[in-house]
Short mmCIF file of C-alpha atoms in Angstrom, two decimals:
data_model
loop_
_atom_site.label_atom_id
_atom_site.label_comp_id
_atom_site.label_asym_id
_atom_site.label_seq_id
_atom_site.Cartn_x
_atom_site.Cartn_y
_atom_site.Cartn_z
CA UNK A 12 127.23 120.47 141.75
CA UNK A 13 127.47 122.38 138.58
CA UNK A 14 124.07 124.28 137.50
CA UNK A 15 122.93 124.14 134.20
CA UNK A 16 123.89 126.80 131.90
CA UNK A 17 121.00 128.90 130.39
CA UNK A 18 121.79 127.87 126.80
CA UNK A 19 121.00 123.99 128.31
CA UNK A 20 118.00 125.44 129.91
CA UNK A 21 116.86 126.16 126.60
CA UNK A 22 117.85 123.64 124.74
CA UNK A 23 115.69 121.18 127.46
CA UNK A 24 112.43 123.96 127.07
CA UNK A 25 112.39 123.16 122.99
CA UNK A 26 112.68 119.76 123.59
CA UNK A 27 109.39 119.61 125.76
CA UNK A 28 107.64 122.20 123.99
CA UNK A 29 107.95 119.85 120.81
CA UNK A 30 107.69 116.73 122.29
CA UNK A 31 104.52 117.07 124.90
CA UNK A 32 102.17 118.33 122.30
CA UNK A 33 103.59 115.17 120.06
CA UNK A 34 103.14 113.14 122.87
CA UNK A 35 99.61 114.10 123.75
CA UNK A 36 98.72 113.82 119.50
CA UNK A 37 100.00 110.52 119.79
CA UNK A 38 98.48 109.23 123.00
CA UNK A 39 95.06 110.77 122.48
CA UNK A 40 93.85 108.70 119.86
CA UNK A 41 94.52 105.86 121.88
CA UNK A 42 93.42 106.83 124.75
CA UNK A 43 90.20 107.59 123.42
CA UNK A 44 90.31 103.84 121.33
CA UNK A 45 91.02 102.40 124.88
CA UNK A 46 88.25 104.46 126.39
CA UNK A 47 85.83 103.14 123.73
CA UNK A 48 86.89 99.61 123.93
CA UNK A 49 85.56 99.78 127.99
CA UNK A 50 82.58 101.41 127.65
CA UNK A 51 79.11 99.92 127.36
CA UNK A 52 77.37 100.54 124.24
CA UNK A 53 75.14 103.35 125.67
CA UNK A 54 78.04 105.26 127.43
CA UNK A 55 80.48 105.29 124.10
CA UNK A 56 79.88 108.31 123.05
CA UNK A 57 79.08 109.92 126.53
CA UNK A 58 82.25 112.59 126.52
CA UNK A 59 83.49 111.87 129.39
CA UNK A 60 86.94 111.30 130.15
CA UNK A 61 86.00 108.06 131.51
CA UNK A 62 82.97 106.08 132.07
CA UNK A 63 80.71 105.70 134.49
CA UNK A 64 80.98 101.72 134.48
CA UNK A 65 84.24 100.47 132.98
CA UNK A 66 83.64 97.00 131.99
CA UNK A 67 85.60 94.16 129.89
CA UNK A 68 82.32 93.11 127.96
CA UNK A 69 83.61 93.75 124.57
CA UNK A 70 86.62 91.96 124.96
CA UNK A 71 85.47 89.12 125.78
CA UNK A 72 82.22 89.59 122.74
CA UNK A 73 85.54 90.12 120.53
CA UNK A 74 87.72 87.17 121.79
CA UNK A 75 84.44 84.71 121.52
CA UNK A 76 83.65 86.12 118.81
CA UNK A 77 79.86 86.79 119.47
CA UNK A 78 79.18 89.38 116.73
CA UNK A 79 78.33 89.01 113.44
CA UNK A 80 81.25 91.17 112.03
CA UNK A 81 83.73 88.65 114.68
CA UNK A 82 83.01 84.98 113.44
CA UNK A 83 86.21 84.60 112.12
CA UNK A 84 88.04 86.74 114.60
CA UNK A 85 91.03 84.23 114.48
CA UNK A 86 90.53 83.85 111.00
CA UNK A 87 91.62 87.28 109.89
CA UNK A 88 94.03 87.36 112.97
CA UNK A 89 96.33 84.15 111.38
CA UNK A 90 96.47 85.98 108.19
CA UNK A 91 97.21 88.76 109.08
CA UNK A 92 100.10 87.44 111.26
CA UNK A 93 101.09 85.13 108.46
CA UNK A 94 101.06 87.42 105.90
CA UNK A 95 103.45 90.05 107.88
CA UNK A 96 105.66 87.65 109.12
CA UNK A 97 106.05 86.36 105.14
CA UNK A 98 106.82 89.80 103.70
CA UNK A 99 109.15 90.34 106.81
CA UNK A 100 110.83 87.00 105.71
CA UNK A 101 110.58 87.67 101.99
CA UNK A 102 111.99 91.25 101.85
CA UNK A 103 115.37 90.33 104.60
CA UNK A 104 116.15 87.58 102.25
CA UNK A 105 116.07 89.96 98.94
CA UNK A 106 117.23 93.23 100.47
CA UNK A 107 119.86 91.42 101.99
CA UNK A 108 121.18 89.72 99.07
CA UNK A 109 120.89 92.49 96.66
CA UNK A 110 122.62 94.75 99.36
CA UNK A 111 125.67 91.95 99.30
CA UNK A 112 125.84 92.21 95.91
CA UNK A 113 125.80 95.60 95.24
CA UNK A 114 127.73 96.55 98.23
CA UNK A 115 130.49 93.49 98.69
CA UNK A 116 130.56 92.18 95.52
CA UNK A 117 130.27 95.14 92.93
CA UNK A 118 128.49 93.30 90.58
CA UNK A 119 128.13 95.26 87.04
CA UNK A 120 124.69 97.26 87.13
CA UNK A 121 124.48 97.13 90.62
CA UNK A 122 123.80 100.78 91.05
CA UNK A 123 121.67 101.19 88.65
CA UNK A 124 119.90 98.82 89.95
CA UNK A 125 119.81 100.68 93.40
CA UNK A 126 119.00 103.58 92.00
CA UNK A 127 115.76 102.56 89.74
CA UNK A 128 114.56 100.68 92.95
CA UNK A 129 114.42 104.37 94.58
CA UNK A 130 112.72 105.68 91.80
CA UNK A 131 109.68 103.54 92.36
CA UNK A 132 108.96 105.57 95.29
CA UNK A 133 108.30 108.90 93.30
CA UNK A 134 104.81 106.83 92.22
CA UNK A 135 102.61 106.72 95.45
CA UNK A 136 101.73 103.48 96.12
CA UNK A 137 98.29 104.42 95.90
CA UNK A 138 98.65 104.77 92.40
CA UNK A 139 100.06 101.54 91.71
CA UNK A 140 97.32 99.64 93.52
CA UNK A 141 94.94 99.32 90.31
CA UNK A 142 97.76 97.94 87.93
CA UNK A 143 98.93 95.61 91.08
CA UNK A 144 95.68 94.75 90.94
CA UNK A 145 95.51 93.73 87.32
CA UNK A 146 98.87 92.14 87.43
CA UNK A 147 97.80 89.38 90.46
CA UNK A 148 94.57 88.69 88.33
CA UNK A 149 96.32 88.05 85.27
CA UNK A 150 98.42 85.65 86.83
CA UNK A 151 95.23 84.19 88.92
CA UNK A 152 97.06 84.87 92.03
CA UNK A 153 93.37 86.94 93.03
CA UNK A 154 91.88 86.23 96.69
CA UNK A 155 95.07 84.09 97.33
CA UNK A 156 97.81 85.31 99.88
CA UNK A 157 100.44 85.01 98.27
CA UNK A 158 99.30 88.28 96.00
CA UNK A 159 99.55 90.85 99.03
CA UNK A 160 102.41 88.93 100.16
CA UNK A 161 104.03 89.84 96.62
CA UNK A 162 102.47 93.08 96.69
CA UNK A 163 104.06 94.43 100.06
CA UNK A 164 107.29 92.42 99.04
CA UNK A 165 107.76 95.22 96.06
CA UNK A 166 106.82 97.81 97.91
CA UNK A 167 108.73 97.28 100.84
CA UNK A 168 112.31 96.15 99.20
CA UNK A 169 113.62 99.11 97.83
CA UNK A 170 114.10 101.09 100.95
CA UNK A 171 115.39 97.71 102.47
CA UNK A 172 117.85 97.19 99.31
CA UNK A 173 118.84 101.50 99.88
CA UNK A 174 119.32 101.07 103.97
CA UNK A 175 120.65 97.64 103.84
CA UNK A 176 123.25 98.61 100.96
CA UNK A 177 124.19 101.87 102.80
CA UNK A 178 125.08 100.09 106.10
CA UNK A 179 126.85 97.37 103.74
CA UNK A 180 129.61 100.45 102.75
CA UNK A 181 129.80 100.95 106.65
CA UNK A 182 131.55 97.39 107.20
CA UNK A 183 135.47 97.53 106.70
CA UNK A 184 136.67 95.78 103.04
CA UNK A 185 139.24 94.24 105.03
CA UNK A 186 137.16 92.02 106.70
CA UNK A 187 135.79 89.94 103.37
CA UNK A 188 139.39 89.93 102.36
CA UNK A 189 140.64 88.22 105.67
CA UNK A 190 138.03 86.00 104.96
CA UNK A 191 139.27 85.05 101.67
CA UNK A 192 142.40 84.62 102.58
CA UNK A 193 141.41 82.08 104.97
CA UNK A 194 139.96 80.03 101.86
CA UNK A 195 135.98 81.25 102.36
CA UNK A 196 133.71 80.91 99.87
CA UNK A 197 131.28 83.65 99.21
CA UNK A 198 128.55 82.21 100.38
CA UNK A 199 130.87 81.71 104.02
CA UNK A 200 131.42 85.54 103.85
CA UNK A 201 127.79 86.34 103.44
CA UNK A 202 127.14 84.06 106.03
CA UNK A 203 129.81 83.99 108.69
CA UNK A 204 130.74 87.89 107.90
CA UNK A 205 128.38 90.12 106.40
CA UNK A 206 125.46 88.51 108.14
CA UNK A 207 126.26 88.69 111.42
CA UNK A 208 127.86 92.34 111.42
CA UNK A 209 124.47 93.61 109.33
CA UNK A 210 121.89 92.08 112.30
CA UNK A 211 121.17 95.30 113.70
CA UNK A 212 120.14 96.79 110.61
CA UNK A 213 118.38 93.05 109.32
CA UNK A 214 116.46 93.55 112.45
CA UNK A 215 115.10 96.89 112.04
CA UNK A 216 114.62 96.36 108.01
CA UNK A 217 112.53 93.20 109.12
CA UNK A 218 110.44 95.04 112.21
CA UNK A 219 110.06 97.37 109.10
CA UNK A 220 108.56 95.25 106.51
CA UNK A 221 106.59 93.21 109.00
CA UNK A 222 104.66 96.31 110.58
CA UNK A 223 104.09 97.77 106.82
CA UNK A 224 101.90 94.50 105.88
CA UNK A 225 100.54 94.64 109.27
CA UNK A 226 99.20 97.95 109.03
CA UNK A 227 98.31 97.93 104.98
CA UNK A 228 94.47 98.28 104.15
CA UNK A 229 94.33 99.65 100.68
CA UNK A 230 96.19 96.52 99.19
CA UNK A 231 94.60 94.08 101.26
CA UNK A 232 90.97 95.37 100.26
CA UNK A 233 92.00 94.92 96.61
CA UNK A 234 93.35 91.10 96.48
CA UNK A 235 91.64 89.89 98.99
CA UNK A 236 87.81 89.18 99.25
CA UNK A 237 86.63 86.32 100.92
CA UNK A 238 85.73 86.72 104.35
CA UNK A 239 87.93 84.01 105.35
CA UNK A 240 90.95 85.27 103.27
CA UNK A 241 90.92 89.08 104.39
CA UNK A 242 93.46 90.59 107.41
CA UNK A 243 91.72 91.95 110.13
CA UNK A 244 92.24 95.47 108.85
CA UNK A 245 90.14 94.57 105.67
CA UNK A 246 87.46 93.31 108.44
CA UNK A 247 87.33 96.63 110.20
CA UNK A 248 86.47 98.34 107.87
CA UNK A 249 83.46 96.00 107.59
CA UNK A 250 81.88 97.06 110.37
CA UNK A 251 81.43 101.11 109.00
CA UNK A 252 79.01 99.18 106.64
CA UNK A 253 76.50 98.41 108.84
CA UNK A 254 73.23 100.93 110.09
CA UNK A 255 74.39 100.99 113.51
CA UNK A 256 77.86 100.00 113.45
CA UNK A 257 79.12 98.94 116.82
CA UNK A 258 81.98 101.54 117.66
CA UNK A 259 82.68 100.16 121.07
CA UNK A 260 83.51 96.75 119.33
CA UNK A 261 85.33 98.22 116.56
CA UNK A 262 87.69 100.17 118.84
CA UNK A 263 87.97 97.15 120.90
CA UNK A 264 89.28 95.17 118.15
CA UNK A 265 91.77 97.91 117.03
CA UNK A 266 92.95 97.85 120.17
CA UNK A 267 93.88 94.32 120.42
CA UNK A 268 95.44 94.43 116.62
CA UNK A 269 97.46 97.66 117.54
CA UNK A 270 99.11 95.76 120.98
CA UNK A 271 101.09 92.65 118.46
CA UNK A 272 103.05 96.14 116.70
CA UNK A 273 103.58 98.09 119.81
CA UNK A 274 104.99 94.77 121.30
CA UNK A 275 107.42 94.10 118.63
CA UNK A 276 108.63 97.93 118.63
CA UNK A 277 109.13 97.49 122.15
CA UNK A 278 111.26 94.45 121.73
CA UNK A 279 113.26 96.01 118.91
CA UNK A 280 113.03 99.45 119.62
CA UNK A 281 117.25 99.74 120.38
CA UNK A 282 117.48 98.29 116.84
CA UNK A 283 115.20 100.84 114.86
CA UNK A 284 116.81 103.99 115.16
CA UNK A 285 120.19 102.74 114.84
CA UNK A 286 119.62 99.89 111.84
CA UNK A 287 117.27 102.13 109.87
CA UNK A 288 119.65 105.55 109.87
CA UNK A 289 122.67 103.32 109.75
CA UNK A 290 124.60 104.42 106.94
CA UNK A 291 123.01 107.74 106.50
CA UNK A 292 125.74 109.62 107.13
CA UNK A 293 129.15 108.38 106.38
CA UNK A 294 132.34 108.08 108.54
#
């Protein structure tokens, strides 16, 4: 059995000194959220690294919804869930057709194009959140889905057009002209050829897009007001408003919002790294 030279030795010591204390900043926070969410009301704030009597009170306060702050639990929940499976939906079928057209079918402009969608990202989003606003009440599209839907559409499809497009050079020319010779169309190539070869990269674009509107607050506090018409995000933040805010509940509930994410990285998680560098660097 060969030993391990020193310089791999090394090598393997950097790697954990970097990635324990990122592990540990990582797993902290939810430890601690997971801590909260089991703790009676009187012991949430005890210190200790756990508590004297664990119980599964909250959830079930939280899943019946028998707080004030959780009547429409389920509510919030759906749209949530609907609105991050739309922009998911929404930017795949717009990154993935402006990538085709750039990429596959040169169309005139097409990089100009690319390139002014990448300049929208030297403006913080933050910044654009008051004329977004503005813009969805002119067109009376206020405290109606479909303007945070729109809202994380454009702020997600840029980076999708700029990964999608980059992977798009990846895939060999020869293959769309096969195709052609074979008498496809070009909607048979984007369908039969470019689709199919792109899905590791359409899957991590769309795990990308969907976990954005998932996890947006800012946007979602703007456009959206009534209580049944808010993401759950929007209705976490509503219980910091009240005298004696109920941590243990709050955590509770971020806990079951953050497992739906975690889940879907999990499931895609051999799709990520490869579909969103893909492209990066050139062959």
């Amino acid at each position: 059995m060969k030993l391990p030279s020193l310089r791999d030795v090394a090598t393997e010591a950097r790697l954990l000194l970097i990635g324990i204390p990122v592990f540990l900043w990582t797993m902290i926070p939810i430890y601690h959220m997971f801590l909260f969410a089991i703790s009676p009301k009187e012991d949430a704030f005890s210190g200790k690294l756990w508590p004297d009597h664990p119980t599964l009170h909250n959830f079930e306060i939280v899943f019946k919804q028998q707080h004030y702050f959780l009547r429409d639990f389920y509510v919030q929940f759906w749209n949530s869930t609907l609105i991050a499976a739309s922009v998911g939906a929404l930017t795949l079928v717009i990154a993935t057709a402006a990538a085709f057209s750039i990429s596959r079918l040169k169309v005139p402009g097409g990089r100009a194009v690319l390139n002014l969608a990448l300049f929208t990202y030297f403006i913080p989003a933050a910044f654009l959140a008051v004329p977004m606003y503005r813009t969805m009440g002119n067109y009376g599209l206020l405290n109606n889905h479909w303007s945070l839907i729109l809202a994380m559409v454009t702020i997600a499809s840029p980076y999708a057009i700029w990964v999608l497009k980059q992977a798009s050079d990846k895939l060999p020319v020869e293959l769309d002209e096969a195709a052609v010779m074979d008498g496809a169309t070009t909607l048979q190539i984007f369908r039969l050829v470019y689709v199919p070869l792109m899905m590791p990269s359409l899957v991590a674009i769309g795990t990308y897009a969907v976990l954005l509107a998932w996890n947006e607050y800012l946007y979602a506090f703007l456009l959206l007001s009534n209580d049944r018409e808010i993401t759950l995000p929007v209705a976490l933040g509503n219980f910091l408003a009240a005298d004696d805010s109920p941590w243990e509940l709050l955590m509770t509930t971020g806990f079951i919002y953050a497992l739906p994410p975690a889940a879907v990285y999990y499931a895609f998680r051999r799709y990520m790294v490869g579909g969103l560098t893909a492209g990066a660097v050139k062959s």
